[in-house]
Amino acid sequence: MSETNPTTGSTDAELDDDWEESPPANDASLPSNRFFDRELSWLAFNGRVLELAKDESIPLLERVNFLAIFANNLDEFFMVRVAGLKRRLETGIAAHNNVGRGPQQVLSDIHAAAYALQIDHARVATDIIRPAMELAGVAITSIDDLSPADRKTVDELFVSQIFPVLTPLAVDPAHPFPYISGLSLNLAVRVQNPKSGEENFARVKVPAILP
């Protein structure tokens, strides 16, 4: 049984009869650039995060946080999406994406876009944020610029709180290259045997518990 539509006064059956199904779209008539590459679109989004770090109307510490968010986003992007593209290449799955580009082409586009973003990120951090922090009384200095008293404080802090939790892992014929977990901070260092003077390459993971 049909019901009358209180708005139009027509019955459901009449509405069904009046409805004309749209013909399927002809892809040939649509512009070829109607799609954006997913990976490049994501990089453009992260670029907008970086733009927030440049916005002087935003409090300074929030702008510093946007710099950190941008860097963390980019790390995750390479760990997940770029790694996925490389796996597709290694396995021979070279299907084109929605804009007609294969994995190798997309990787080339990603590297160009990501490189430009990283250059801009470094410029913003060095030329904009760091001077603004110094004006606000927060200075990032090298150890060579510290006073003797400050140097003593830093040395004591390192010996008491940082050095005990560091574990260098040597890399030599007897020790294969250690596993490096995703998104971890690591240092590549050269260590010297105090007795023999022999130098070895080592990896030091910076524990997440450190400030």
C-alpha positions as a printed Julia matrix, in Angstrom:
211×3 Matrix{Float64}:
  0.0     0.0     0.0
  1.39    3.41   -0.97
  1.62    6.23    1.51
  1.14    9.91    0.73
  4.15   12.12    1.21
  3.04   14.98    3.5
  5.46   17.4     1.83
  4.71   16.79   -1.85
  1.28   15.19   -1.65
  2.5    12.4    -3.94
  2.42    8.72   -3.17
  5.55    6.59   -2.94
  4.49    4.75   -6.09
  4.17    8.04   -8.0
  7.59    9.14   -6.8
  9.08    5.83   -7.94
  7.49    6.26  -11.36
  8.85    9.82  -11.7
 12.39    8.82  -10.69
 14.76    8.48  -13.63
 17.99    6.66  -13.12
 21.04    8.71  -14.14
 23.09    7.21  -16.96
 26.53    5.9   -15.96
 29.31    8.46  -16.15
 31.55    8.32  -19.17
 35.12    8.24  -17.85
 36.4     9.62  -21.13
 34.46   12.85  -20.54
 35.97   13.39  -17.07
 39.22   15.34  -16.59
 42.3    13.15  -16.29
 43.47   15.05  -13.2
 40.27   14.52  -11.2
 42.14   12.38   -8.65
 44.98   13.26   -6.31
 47.7    10.78   -5.51
 47.02    9.47   -2.01
 50.62    9.65   -0.82
 51.27   13.13   -2.18
 47.96   14.29   -0.74
 49.09   13.05    2.68
 52.4    14.91    2.33
 50.47   18.06    1.43
 48.44   17.61    4.62
 51.63   17.32    6.65
 52.85   20.47    4.93
 49.82   22.26    6.34
 50.86   21.08    9.81
 54.23   22.72    9.18
 52.48   25.93    8.14
 50.99   26.12   11.64
 54.52   26.28   13.06
 55.03   29.46   11.01
 51.83   31.12   12.23
 52.84   33.93   14.6
 49.28   34.17   15.95
 49.76   30.75   17.6
 51.56   30.56   21.0
 55.25   29.75   20.63
 55.27   26.42   22.47
 52.35   25.21   20.35
 54.35   26.1    17.25
 57.26   24.07   18.64
 54.83   21.19   19.12
 53.68   21.46   15.51
 57.31   21.08   14.42
 57.51   17.87   16.45
 54.17   16.6    15.1
 55.32   17.22   11.53
 58.55   15.26   12.09
 56.78   12.37   13.81
 54.16   12.21   11.06
 56.87   12.05    8.41
 58.68    9.25   10.27
 55.47    7.2    10.42
 54.73    7.94    6.76
 58.06    6.47    5.66
 57.77    3.57    8.08
 54.31    2.54    6.85
 53.44    3.94    3.43
 56.85    4.18    1.8
 57.76    0.76    3.17
 54.54   -0.59    1.65
 55.43    0.8    -1.77
 58.89   -0.74   -1.57
 57.41   -4.11   -0.64
 55.16   -3.92   -3.7
 58.19   -3.32   -5.88
 60.12   -6.19   -4.31
 57.22   -8.61   -4.77
 56.57   -7.52   -8.34
 53.16   -5.99   -7.58
 53.6    -2.89   -9.7
 49.93   -2.0   -10.17
 49.26    1.64  -10.99
 47.36    3.83   -8.56
 44.24    5.92   -9.19
 46.25    8.59  -11.02
 47.97    6.08  -13.29
 51.39    6.05  -11.67
 53.34    2.96  -10.66
 55.13    2.43   -7.33
 58.53    3.54   -8.66
 57.08    6.77  -10.04
 55.22    7.42   -6.79
 58.4     6.84   -4.78
 60.24    9.38   -6.92
 57.44   11.9    -6.39
 57.46   11.21   -2.64
 61.2    11.71   -2.32
 61.05   15.05   -4.14
 58.11   16.32   -2.07
 59.45   15.01    1.24
 62.89   16.51    0.6
 61.37   19.95    0.01
 59.31   19.62    3.2
 62.34   18.59    5.25
 64.34   21.56    3.98
 61.46   23.87    4.94
 61.12   22.17    8.34
 64.83   22.74    9.07
 64.56   26.36    7.95
 61.54   27.04   10.15
 63.2    25.42   13.16
 66.53   27.23   12.68
 65.52   30.62   11.32
 62.11   31.19   12.9
 61.4    29.07   15.96
 64.85   29.0    17.55
 65.33   32.81   17.49
 61.8    33.24   18.86
 62.58   30.84   21.7
 65.77   32.74   22.52
 63.8    35.98   22.71
 61.44   34.21   25.12
 64.39   33.15   27.29
 64.77   29.56   26.09
 68.12   29.04   24.38
 69.49   25.86   22.8
 73.27   25.99   23.14
 76.14   23.67   22.31
 78.26   22.18   25.06
 81.17   24.41   23.98
 79.13   27.5    24.87
 78.43   26.41   28.46
 80.08   28.07   31.41
 82.33   25.89   33.61
 79.57   25.68   36.23
 76.94   24.66   33.67
 79.35   22.15   32.12
 79.89   20.57   35.54
 76.11   20.31   36.07
 75.62   18.68   32.67
 78.45   16.2    33.27
 76.98   15.2    36.63
 73.52   14.79   35.1
 74.91   12.56   32.35
 76.88   10.35   34.75
 74.05    9.95   37.26
 70.93    9.69   35.06
 71.82    9.03   31.43
 74.97    6.91   31.24
 73.58    4.07   33.45
 70.7     3.38   31.01
 72.76    3.4    27.8
 73.71    0.09   26.2
 76.13    0.31   23.27
 75.91   -2.66   20.9
 79.07   -3.26   18.9
 78.97   -4.17   15.22
 81.83   -6.39   14.1
 82.33   -9.82   12.5
 81.25  -11.46   15.75
 78.21   -9.21   16.28
 75.72   -8.67   13.43
 74.01   -5.33   13.0
 71.42   -5.03   15.79
 67.7    -4.76   15.21
 66.46   -1.16   15.21
 62.84   -0.8    16.26
 60.54    1.58   14.42
 60.44    5.25   15.44
 63.29    4.77   17.93
 66.13    7.26   18.36
 69.58    5.77   17.85
 73.15    7.04   17.78
 75.91    5.67   15.58
 79.15    6.02   17.54
 82.77    4.94   17.44
 84.03    3.44   20.68
 87.66    2.86   21.58
 89.11    0.1    23.73
 91.06    1.96   26.46
 93.68   -0.8    26.61
 94.3    -1.71   22.98
 93.2     1.54   21.38
 91.13   -0.44   18.86
 88.07    1.38   17.55
 84.71   -0.24   16.82
 81.42    0.96   15.42
 78.5     0.72   17.85
 74.84    1.54   17.99
 73.39    3.22   21.07
 69.63    3.33   21.48
 68.41    6.42   23.31
 65.86    5.13   25.85
 62.4     6.66   25.62
 62.42    7.19   29.4
 65.01    9.95   29.06
 63.67   13.53   29.07
